[in-house]
PDB file of C-alpha atoms in Angstrom:
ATOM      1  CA  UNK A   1     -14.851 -31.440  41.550  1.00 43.00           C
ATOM      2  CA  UNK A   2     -13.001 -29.009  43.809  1.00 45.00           C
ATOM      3  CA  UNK A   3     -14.424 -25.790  45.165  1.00 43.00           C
ATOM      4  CA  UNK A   4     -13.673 -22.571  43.275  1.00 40.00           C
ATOM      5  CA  UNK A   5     -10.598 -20.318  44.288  1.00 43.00           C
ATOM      6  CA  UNK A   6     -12.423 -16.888  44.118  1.00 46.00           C
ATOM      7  CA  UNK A   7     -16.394 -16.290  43.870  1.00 46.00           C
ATOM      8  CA  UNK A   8     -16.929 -12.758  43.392  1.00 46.00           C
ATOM      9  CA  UNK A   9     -19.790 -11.116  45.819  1.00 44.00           C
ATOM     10  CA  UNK A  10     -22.671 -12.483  45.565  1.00 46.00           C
ATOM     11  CA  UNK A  11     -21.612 -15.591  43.850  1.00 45.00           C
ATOM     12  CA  UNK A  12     -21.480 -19.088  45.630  1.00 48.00           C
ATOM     13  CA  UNK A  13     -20.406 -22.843  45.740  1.00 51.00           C
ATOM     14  CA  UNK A  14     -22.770 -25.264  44.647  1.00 54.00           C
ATOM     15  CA  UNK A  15     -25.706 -24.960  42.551  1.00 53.00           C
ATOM     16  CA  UNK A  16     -27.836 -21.880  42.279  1.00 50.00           C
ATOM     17  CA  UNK A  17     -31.384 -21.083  42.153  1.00 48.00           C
ATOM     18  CA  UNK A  18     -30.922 -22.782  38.613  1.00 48.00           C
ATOM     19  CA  UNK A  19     -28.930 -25.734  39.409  1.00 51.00           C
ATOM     20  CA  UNK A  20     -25.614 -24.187  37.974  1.00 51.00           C
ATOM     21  CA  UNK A  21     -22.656 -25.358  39.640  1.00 53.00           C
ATOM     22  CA  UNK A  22     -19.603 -23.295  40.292  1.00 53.00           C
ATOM     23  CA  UNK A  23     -15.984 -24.508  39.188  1.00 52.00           C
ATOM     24  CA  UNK A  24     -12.621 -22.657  38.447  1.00 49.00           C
ATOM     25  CA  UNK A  25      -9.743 -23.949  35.985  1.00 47.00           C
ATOM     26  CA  UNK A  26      -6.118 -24.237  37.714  1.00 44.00           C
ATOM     27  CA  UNK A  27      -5.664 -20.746  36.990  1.00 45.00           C
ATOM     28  CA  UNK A  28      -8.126 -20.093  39.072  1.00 49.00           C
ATOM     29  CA  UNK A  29     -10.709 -18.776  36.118  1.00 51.00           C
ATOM     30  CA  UNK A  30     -14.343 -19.062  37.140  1.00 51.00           C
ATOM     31  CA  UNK A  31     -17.081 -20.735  35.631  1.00 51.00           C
ATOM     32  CA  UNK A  32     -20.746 -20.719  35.563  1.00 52.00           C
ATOM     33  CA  UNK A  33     -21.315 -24.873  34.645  1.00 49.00           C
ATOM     34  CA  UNK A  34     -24.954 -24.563  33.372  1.00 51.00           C
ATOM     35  CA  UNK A  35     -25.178 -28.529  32.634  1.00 52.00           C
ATOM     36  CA  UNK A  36     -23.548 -31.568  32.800  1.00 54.00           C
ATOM     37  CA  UNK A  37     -20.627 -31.466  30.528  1.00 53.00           C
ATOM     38  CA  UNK A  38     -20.771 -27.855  29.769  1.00 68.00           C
ATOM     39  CA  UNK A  39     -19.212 -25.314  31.391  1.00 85.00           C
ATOM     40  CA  UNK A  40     -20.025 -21.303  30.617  1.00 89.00           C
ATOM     41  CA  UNK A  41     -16.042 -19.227  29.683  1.00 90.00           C
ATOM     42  CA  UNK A  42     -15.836 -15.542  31.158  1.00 91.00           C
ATOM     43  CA  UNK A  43     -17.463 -12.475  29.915  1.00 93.00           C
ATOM     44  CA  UNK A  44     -15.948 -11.551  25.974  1.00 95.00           C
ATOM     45  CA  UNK A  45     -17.782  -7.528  25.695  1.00 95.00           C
ATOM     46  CA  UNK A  46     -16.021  -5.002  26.812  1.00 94.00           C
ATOM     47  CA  UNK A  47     -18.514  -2.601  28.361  1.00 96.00           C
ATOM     48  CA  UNK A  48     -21.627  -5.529  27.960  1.00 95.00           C
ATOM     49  CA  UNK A  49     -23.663  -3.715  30.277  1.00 96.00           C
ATOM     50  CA  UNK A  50     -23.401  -0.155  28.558  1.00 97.00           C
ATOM     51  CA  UNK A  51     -22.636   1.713  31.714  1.00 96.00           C
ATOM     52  CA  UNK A  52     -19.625   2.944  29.666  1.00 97.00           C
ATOM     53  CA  UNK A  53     -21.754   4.604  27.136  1.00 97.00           C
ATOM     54  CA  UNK A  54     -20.542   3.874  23.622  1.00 97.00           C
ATOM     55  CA  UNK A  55     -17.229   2.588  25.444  1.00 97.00           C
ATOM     56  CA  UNK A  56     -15.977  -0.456  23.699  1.00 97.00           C
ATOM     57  CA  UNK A  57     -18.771  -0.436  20.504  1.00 98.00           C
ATOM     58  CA  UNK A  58     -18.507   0.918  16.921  1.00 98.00           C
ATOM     59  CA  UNK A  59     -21.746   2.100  15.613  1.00 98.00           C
ATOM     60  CA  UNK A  60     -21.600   2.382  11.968  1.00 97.00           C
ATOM     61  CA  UNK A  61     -24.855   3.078   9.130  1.00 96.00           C
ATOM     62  CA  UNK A  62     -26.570   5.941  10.944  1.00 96.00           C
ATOM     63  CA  UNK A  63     -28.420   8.873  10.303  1.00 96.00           C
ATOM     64  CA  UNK A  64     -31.338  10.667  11.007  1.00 95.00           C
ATOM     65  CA  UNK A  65     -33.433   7.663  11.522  1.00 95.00           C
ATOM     66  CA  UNK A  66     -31.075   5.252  12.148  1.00 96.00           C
ATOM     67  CA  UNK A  67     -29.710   5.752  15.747  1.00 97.00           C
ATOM     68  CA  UNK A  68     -27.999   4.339  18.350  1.00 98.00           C
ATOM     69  CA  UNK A  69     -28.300   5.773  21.089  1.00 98.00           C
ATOM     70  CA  UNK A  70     -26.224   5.090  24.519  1.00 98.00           C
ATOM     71  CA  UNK A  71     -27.572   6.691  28.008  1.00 97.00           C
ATOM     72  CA  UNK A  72     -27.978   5.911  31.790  1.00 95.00           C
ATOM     73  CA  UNK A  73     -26.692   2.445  31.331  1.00 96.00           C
ATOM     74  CA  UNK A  74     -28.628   1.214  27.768  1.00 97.00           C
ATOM     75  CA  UNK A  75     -28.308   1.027  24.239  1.00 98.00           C
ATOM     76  CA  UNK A  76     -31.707   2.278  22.388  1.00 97.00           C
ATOM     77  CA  UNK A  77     -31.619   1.245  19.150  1.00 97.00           C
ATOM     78  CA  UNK A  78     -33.762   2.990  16.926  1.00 97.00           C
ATOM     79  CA  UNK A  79     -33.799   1.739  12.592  1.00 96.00           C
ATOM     80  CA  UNK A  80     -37.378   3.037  10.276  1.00 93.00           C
ATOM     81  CA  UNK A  81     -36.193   1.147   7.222  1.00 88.00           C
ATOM     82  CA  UNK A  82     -34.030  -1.097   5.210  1.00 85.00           C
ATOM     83  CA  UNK A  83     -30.976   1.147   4.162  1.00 90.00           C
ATOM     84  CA  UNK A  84     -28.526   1.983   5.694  1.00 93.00           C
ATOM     85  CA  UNK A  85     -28.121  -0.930   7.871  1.00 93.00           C
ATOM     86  CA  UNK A  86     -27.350   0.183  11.383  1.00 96.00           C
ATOM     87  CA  UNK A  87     -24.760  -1.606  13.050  1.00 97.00           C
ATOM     88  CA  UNK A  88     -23.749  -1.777  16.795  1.00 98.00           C
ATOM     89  CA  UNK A  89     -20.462  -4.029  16.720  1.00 98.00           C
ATOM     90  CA  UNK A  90     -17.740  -4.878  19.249  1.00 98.00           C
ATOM     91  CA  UNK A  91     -15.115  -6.321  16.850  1.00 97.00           C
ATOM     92  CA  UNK A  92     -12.584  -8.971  17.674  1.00 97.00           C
ATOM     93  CA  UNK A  93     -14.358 -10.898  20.302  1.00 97.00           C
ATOM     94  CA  UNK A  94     -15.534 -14.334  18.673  1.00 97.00           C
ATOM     95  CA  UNK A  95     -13.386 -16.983  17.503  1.00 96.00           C
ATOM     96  CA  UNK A  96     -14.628 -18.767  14.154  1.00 95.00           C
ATOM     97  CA  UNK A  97     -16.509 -22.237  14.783  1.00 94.00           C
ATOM     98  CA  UNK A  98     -16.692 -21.745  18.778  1.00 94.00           C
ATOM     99  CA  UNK A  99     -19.547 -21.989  20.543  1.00 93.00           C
ATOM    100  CA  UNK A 100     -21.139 -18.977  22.583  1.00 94.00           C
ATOM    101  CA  UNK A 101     -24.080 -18.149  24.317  1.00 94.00           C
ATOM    102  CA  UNK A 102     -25.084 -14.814  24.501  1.00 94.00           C
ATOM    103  CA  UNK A 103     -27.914 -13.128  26.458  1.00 94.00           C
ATOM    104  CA  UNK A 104     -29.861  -9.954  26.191  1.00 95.00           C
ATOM    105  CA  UNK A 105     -31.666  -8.079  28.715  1.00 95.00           C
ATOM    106  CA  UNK A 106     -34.501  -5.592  27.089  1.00 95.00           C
ATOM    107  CA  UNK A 107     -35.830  -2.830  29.503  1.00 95.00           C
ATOM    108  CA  UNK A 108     -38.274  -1.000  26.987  1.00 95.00           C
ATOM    109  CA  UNK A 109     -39.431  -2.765  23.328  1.00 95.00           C
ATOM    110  CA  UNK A 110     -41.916  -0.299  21.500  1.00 95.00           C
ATOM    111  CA  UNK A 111     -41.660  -2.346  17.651  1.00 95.00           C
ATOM    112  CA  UNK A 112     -39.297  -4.353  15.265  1.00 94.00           C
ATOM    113  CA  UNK A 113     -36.828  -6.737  16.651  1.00 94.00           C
ATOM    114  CA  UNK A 114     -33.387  -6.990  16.734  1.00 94.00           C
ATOM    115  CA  UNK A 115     -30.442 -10.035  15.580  1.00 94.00           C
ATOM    116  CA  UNK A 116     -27.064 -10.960  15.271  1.00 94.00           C
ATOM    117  CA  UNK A 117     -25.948 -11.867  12.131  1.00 92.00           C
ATOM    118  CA  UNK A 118     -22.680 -12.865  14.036  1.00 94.00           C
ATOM    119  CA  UNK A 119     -23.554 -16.197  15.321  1.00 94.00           C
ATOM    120  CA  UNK A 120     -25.259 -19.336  13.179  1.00 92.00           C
ATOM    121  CA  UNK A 121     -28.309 -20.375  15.988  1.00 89.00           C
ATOM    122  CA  UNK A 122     -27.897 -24.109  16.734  1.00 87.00           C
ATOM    123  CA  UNK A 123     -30.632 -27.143  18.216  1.00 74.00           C
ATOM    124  CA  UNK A 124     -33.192 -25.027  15.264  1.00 73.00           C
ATOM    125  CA  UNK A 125     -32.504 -22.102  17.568  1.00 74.00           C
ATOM    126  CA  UNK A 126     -32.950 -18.487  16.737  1.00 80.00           C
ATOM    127  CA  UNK A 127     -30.310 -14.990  16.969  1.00 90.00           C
ATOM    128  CA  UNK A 128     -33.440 -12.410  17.253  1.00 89.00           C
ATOM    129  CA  UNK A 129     -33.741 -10.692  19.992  1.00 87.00           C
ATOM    130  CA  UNK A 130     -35.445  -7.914  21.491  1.00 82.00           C
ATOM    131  CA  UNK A 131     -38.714  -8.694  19.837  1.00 83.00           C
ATOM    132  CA  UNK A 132     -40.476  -7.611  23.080  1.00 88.00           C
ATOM    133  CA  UNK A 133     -38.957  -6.394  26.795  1.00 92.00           C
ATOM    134  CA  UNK A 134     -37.823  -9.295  28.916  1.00 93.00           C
ATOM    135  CA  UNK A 135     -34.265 -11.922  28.808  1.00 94.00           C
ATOM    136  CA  UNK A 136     -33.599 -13.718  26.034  1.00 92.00           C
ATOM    137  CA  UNK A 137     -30.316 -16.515  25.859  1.00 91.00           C
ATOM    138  CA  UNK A 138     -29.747 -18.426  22.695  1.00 91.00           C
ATOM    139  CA  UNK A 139     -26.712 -20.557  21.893  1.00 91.00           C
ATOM    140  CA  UNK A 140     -24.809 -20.127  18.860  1.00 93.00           C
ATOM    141  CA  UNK A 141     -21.560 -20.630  16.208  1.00 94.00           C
ATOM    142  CA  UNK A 142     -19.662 -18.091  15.651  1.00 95.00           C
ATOM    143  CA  UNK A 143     -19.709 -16.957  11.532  1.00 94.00           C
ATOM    144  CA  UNK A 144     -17.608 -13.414  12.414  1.00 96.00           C
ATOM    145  CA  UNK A 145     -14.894 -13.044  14.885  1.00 97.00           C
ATOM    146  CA  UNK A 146     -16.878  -9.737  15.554  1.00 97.00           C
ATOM    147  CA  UNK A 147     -20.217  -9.561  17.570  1.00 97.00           C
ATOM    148  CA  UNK A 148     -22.551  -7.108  15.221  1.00 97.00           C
ATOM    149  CA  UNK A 149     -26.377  -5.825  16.568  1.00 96.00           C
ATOM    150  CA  UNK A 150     -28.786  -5.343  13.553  1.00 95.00           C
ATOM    151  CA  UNK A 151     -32.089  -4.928  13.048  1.00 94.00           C
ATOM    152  CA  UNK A 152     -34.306  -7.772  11.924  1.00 92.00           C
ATOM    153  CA  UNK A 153     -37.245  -5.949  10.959  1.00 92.00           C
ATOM    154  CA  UNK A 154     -37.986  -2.592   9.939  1.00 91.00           C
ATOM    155  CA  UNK A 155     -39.251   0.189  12.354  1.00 94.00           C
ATOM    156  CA  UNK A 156     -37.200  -0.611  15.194  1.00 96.00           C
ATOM    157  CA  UNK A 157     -37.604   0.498  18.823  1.00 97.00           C
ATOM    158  CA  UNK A 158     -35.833  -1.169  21.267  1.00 96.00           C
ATOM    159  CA  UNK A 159     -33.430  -0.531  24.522  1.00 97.00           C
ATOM    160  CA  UNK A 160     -31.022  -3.188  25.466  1.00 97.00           C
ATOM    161  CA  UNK A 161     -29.989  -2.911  29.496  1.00 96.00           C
ATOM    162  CA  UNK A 162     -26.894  -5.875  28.596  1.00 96.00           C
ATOM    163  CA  UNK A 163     -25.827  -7.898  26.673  1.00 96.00           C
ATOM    164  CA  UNK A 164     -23.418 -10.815  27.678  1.00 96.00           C
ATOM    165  CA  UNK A 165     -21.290 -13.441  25.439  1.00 96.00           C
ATOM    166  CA  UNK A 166     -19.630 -16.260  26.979  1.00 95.00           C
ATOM    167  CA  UNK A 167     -18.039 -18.999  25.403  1.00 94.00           C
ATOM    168  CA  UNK A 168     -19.811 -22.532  25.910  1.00 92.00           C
ATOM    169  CA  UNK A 169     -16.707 -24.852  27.008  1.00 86.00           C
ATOM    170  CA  UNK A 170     -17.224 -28.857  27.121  1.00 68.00           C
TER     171      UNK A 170
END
């Protein structure tokens, strides 16, 4: 395997901290390989890490207690009930029956939890997320060529610092 063209700062040859290895494509495309065989595709959202505000995502089925709320770099998501269903969605993104895997970075959690209805979870894998502050990365197929936020329970309180999709490539 050669050595990448370009690592961006901070990035390196060679494995990480995590054993991930480094490698580029001929067009000089970079890629996180996170184990043998599979190799991690660039960043799909537009605006993943909210610093953009609302930049990039469609919020549709809010009102008064339904709210989405973008500030100083987050995404609080706020749902009290079942109807209407509050969507956060970045549309456009996915391609049908590929492989992605998608990670979520929750700075503040106060109840519910959140999913994606957009991906099919794989290996008896889960899509909630944001059931409590912390990172969560699961793996899945993509059912919708658009990347959708939902809640998965009622009475929802959660802030999302990023959220990052990447297409699993073997």
């Amino acid at each position: 395997m050669s050595k990448p063209m370009y690592l961006p700062k901070g990035w390196r040859a060679g494995p990480d901290k995590l054993g991930r290895k480094f490698v580029h494509d001929e067009v000089g495309g970079l890629y996180v390989r996170v184990a043998e065989g599979s190799v991690l595709g660039f960043q799909l959202l537009t605006n993943g890490d909210f610093a953009g505000g609302a930049t990039g995502w469609v919020t549709t089925g809010a009102d008064a207690t339904h709210i989405a709320t973008f500030a100083a770099g987050t995404l609080r998501y706020q749902s009290d009930t079942l109807s209407p269903q509050l969507n956060v969605t970045q549309a456009g993104v996915l391609v049908l029956n590929r492989v992605y895997e998608v990670t979520v970075v929750t700075s503040a959690w106060a109840s519910g939890s959140l999913k994606t209805d957009s991906l099919t979870a794989i290996n008896g894998g889960t899509t909630v997320f944001s059931a409590a502050s912390g990172t969560v990365t699961f793996r899945g197929i993509a059912a919708s060529t658009d990347f959708a936020i939902t809640r998965n329970t009622t009475n929802v309180d959660a802030t999302i610092d990023s959220i990052s999709i990447r297409e699993v490539r073997a």
